[in-house]
Short mmCIF file of C-alpha atoms in Angstrom, two decimals:
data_model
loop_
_atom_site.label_atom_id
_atom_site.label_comp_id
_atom_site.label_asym_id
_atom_site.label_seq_id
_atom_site.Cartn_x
_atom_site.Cartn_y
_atom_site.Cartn_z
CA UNK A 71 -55.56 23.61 26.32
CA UNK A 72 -57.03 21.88 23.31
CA UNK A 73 -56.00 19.20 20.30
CA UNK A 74 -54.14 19.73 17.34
CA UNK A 75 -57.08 21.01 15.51
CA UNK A 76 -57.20 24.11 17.49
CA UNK A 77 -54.19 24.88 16.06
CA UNK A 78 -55.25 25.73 12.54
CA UNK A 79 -55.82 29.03 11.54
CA UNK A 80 -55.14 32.23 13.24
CA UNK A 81 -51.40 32.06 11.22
CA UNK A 82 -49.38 35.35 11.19
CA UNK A 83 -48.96 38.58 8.84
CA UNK A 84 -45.83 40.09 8.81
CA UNK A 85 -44.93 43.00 6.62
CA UNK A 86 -41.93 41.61 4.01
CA UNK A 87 -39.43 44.61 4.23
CA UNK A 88 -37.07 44.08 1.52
CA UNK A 89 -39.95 43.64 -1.23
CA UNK A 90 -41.51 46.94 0.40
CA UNK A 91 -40.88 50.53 -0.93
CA UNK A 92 -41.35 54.01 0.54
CA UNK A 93 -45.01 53.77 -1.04
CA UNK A 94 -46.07 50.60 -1.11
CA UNK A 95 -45.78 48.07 1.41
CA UNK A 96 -45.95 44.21 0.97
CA UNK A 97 -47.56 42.43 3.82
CA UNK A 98 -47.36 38.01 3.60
CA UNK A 99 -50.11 35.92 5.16
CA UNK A 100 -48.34 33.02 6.54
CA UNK A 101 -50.44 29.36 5.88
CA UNK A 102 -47.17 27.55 6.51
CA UNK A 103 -48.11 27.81 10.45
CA UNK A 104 -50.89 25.49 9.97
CA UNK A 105 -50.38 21.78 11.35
CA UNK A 106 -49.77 20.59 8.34
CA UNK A 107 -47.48 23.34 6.73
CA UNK A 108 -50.37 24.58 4.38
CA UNK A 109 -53.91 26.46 4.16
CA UNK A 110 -55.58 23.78 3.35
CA UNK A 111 -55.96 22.70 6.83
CA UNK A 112 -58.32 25.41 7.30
CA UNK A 113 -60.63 23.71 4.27
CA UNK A 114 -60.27 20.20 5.33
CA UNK A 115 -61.09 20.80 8.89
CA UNK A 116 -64.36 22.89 7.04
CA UNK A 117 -65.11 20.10 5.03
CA UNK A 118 -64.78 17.72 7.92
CA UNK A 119 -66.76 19.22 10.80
CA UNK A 120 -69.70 20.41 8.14
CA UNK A 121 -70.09 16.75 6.88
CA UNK A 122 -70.39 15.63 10.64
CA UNK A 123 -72.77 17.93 11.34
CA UNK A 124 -75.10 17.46 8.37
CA UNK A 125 -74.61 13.52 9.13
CA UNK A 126 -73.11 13.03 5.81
CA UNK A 127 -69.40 11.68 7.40
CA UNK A 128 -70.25 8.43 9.97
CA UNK A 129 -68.08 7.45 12.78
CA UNK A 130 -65.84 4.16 10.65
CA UNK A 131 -66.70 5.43 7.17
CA UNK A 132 -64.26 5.57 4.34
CA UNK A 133 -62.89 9.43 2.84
CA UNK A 134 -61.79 9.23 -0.43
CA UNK A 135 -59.97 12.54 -2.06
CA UNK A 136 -58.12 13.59 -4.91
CA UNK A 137 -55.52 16.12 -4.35
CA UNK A 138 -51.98 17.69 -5.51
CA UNK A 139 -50.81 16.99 -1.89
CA UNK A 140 -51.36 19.85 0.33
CA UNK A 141 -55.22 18.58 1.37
CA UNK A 142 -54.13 15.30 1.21
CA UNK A 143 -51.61 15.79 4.14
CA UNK A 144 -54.51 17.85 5.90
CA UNK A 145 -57.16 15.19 5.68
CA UNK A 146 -54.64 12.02 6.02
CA UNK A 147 -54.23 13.55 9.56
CA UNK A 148 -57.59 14.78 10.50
CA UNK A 149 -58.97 11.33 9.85
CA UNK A 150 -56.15 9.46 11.91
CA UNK A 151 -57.27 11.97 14.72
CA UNK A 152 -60.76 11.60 13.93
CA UNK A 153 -60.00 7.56 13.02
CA UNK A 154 -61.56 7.21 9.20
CA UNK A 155 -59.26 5.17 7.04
CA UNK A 156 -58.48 7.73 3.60
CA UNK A 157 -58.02 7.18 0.22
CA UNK A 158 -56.19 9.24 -1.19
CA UNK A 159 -55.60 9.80 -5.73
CA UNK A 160 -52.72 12.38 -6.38
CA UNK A 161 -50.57 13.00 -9.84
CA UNK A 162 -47.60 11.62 -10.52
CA UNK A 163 -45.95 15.49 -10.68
CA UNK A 164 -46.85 15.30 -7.04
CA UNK A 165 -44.05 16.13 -4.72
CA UNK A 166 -42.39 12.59 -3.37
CA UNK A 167 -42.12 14.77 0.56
CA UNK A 168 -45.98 15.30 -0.14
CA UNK A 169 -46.47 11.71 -0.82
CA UNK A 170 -44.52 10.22 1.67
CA UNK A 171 -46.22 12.71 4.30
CA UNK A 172 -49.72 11.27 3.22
CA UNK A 173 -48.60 8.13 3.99
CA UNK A 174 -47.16 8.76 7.08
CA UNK A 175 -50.23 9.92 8.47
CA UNK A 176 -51.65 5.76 7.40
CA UNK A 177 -53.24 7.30 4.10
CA UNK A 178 -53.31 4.88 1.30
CA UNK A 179 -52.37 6.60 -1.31
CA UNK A 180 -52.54 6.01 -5.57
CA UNK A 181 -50.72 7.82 -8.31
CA UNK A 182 -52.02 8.85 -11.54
CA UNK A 183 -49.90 9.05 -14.59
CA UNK A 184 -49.13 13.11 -15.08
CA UNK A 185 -50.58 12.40 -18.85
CA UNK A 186 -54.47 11.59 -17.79
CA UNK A 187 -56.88 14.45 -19.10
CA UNK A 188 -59.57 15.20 -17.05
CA UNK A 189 -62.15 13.10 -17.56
CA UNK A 190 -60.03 10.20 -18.52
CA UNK A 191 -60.42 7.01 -16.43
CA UNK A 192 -56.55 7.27 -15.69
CA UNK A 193 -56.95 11.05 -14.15
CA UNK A 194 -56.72 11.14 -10.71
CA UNK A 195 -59.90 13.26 -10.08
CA UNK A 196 -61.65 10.35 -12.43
CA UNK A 197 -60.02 7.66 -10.36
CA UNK A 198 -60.88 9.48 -6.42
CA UNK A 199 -64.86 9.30 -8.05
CA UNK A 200 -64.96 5.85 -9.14
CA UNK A 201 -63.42 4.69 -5.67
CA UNK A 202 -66.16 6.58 -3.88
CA UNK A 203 -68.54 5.15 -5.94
CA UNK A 204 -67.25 1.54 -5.53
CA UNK A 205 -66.64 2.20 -1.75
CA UNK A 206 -69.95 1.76 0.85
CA UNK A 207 -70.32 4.22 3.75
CA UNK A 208 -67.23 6.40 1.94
CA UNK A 209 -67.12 10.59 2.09
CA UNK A 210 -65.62 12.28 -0.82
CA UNK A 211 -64.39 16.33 0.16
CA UNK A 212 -65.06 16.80 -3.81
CA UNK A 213 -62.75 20.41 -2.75
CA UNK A 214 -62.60 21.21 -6.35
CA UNK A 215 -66.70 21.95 -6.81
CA UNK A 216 -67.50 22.08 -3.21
CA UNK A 217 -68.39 25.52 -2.22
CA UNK A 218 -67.80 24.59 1.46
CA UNK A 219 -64.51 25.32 0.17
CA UNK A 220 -64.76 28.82 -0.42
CA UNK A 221 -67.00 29.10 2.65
CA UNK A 222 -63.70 28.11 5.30
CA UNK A 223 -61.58 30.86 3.63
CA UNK A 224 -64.49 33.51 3.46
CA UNK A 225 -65.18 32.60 7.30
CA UNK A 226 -61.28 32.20 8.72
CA UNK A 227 -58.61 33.29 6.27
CA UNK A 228 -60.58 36.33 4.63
CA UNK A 229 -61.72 37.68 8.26
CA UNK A 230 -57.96 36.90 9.47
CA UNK A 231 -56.30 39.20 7.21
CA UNK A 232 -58.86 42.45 7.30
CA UNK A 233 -58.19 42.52 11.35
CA UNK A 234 -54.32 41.79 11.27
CA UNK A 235 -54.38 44.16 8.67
CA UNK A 236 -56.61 47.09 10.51
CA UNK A 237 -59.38 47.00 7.15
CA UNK A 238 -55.76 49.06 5.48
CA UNK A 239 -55.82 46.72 2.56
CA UNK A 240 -55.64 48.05 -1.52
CA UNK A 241 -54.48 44.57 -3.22
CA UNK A 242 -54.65 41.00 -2.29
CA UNK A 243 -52.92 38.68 -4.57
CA UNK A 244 -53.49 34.63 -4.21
CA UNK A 245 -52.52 31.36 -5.91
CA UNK A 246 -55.86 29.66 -7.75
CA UNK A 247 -55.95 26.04 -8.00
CA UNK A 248 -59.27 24.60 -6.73
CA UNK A 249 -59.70 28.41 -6.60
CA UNK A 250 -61.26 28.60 -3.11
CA UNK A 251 -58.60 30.51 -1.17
CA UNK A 252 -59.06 33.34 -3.59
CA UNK A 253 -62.53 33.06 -4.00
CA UNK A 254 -63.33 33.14 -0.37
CA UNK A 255 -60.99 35.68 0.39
CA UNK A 256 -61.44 38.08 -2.14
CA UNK A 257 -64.77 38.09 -2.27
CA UNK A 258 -65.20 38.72 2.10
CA UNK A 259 -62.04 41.31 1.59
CA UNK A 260 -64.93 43.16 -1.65
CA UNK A 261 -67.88 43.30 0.58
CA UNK A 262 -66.23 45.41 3.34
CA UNK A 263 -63.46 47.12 1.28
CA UNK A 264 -65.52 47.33 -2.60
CA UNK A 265 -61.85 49.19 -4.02
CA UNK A 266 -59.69 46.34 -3.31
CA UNK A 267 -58.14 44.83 -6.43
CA UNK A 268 -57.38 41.02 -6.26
CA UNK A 269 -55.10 39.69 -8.48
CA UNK A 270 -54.09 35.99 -8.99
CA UNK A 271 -51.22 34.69 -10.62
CA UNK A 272 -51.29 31.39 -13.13
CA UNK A 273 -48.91 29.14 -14.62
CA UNK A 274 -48.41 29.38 -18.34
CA UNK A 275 -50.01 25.84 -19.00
CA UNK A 276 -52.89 26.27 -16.96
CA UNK A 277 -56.17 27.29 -18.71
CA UNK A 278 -57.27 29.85 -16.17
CA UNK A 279 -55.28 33.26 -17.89
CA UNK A 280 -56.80 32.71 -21.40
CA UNK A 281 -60.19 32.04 -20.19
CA UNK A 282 -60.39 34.92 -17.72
CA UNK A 283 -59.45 37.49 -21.07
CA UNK A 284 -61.45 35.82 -23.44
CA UNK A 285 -64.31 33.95 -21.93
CA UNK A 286 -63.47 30.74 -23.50
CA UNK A 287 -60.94 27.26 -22.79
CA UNK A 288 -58.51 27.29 -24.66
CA UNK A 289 -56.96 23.45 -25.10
CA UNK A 290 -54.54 24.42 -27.19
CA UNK A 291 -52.77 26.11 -24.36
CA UNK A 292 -52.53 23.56 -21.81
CA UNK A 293 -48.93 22.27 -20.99
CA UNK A 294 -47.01 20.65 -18.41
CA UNK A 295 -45.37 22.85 -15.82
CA UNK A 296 -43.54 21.96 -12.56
CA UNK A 297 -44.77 24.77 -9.49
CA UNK A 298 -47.87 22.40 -8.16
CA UNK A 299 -50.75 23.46 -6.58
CA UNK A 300 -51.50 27.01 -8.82
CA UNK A 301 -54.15 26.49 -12.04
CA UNK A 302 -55.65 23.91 -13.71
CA UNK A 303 -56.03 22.45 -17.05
CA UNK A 304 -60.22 21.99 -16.16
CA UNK A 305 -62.09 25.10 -14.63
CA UNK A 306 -62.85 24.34 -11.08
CA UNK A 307 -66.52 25.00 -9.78
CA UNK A 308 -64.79 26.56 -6.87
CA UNK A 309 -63.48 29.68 -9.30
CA UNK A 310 -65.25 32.43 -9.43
CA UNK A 311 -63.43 35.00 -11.91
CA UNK A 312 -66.14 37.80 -10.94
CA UNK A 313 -63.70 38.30 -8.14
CA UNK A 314 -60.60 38.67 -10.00
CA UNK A 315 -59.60 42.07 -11.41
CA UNK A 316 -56.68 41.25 -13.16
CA UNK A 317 -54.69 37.83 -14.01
CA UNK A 318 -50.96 37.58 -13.83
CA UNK A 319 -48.96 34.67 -16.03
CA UNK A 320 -45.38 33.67 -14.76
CA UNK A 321 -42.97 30.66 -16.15
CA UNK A 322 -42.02 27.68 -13.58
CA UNK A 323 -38.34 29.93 -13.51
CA UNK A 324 -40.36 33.18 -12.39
CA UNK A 325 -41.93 31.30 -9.22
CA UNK A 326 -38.24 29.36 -8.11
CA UNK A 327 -36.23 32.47 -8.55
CA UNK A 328 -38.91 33.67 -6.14
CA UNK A 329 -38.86 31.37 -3.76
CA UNK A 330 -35.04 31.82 -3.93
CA UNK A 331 -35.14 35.66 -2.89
CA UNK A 332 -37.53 35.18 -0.21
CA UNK A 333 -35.51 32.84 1.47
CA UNK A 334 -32.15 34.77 1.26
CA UNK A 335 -34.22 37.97 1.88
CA UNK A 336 -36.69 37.30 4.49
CA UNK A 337 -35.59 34.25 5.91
CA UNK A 338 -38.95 32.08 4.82
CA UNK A 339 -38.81 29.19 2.86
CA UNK A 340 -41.88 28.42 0.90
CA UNK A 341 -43.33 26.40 -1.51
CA UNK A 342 -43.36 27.56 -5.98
CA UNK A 343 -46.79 28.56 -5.62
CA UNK A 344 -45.81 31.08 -2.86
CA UNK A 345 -43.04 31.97 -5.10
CA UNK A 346 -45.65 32.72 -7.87
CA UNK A 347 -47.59 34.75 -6.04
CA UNK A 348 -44.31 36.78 -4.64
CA UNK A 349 -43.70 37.32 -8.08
CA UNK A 350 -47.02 38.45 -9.11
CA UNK A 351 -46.99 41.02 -6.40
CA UNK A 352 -43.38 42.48 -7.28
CA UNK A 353 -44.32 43.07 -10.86
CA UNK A 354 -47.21 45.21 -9.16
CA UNK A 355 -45.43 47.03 -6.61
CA UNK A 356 -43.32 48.26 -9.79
CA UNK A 357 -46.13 49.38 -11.49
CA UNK A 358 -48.12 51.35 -8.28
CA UNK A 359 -47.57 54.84 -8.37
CA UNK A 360 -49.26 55.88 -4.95
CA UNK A 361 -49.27 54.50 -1.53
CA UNK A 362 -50.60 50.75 -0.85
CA UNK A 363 -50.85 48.19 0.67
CA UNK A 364 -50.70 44.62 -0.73
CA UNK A 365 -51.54 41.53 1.23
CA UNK A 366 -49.94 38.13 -0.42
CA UNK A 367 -51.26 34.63 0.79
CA UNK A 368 -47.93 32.16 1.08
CA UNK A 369 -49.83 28.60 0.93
CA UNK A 370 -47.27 26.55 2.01
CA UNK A 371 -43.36 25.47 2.99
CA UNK A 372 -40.92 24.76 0.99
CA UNK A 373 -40.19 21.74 2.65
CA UNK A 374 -43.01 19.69 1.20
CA UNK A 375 -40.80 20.06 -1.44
CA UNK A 376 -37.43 18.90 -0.80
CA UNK A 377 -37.92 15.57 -2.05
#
């Protein structure tokens, strides 16, 4: 018997048949199962309990985030359990189900216009930092720099997946965003298996594909696109490209057509960023020409996006 909190983590691998061949086989980590629909329960909860312990979170203070949704939702309902009020800054591309699920949780939440650059009073980031600046006794997660969030998925998800998966693991492939689910996992999954390959697929828009072959940002390739939560048109703190072998670009199309065939195919419905990642992993099952194994993280359910 425990609360709700006990709840997150621990979600199930299952093997996706109709994406596997006789060679290679194509294994999906499930983050939907968490209380909130998405991994990033496992980073908020992190977040949460390291802040209490190191006294930096008081009983009645104030959290203050900025988020695409998915750790909004998290921490809207860890602090009603854990009774903090939360501000909460999100894009205006944000889902309206993601939204309206923030709020339902009593999170107070305020849109930026999708047009603010980073670093731009109007971006939401820029807008989450000057409320916790203006706020007394507030907490700000800060999950895009905060290497606590690496640390939850090197600890939980990372761990999680070399057991389910018997240590029988040649290729993990994971959304980057913040770029702590990849991080942490792939780098836990390269200390005790130093052959893996991790690949991560990103948006064309984000910045993260040109930098990762060239070394550089690249403005000039920075565009809108619609799957939400996958890359960035900043580099996060959290992303460390040491980790990555090899970068995989898809169009918002690539990612829904995805998300189409998993559901009619293996029954799951998930979010466009699991679609992205479905995709990146059957471009490499094509291009394997020996046995494998490939683990895929699915961040979330589709039903965050349905409004």
């Amino acid at each position: 018997m425990g609360d709700l909190l006990n709840c997150v983590g621990n979600t199930p691998l299952i093997e996706l048949k109709s994406f596997s061949t006789r060679q290679v086989r194509l294994f999906a980590k499930l983050e939907m199962f968490n209380p909130t629909y998405s991994i990033k329960d496992r980073i908020v909860l992190h977040i949460l309990t390291q802040a209490k312990q190191k006294k930096l979170l008081h009983p009645g203070a104030t959290i203050i985030e900025a988020t695409s949704g998915n750790t909004g939702a998290a921490l809207a309902m860890m602090s009603a359990l854990m009774g903090h009020k939360v501000i909460l800054t999100t894009p205006e591309k944000t889902s309206r189900a993601k939204v309206n699920a923030m709020q339902a949780y009593g999170a107070d939440v305020r849109i930026s216009p999708a047009s603010a650059k980073k670093g731009e009073p109007e971006h939401y980031i820029s807008v989450a930092k000057e409320l916790h600046s203006s706020t007394p006794d507030s907490f700000m997660l800060n999950q895009y720099e905060n290497p606590a969030n690496i640390e939850a998925h090197y600890l939980t998800t990372g761990p999680e997946i070399l057991n389910q998966m018997k240590e029988k693991i040649d290729y993990l492939v994971a959304c980057g965003s913040s770029g702590g689910t990849i991080t942490g996992v792939g780098r836990f999954l390269k200390e005790y298996l130093p052959e893996i390959k991790v690949v991560m697929p990103d948006p064309v828009g984000s910045v993260y594909y040109s930098y990762f072959k060239t070394g550089k940002i690249d403005k000039n390739v920075i565009q809108p696109y619609a799957v939400q939560g996958v890359g960035k048109d900043f580099i996060c703190g959290c992303m460390d490209f040491s980790v990555l072998d090899d970068i995989v670009q898809f169009k918002d199309q690539d990612a829904f057509d995805s998300v189409k065939k998993l559901a009619l195919q293996e029954g799951i419905f998930a979010g466009g960023s699991s679609g992205a990642a479905l995709y990146a992993a059957d471009l490499l099952i094509k291009k394997i020409k020996r046995s494998a194994n490939i683990v895929v993280i699915f961040p979330d359910s589709g039903l965050k996006y349905l409004v």
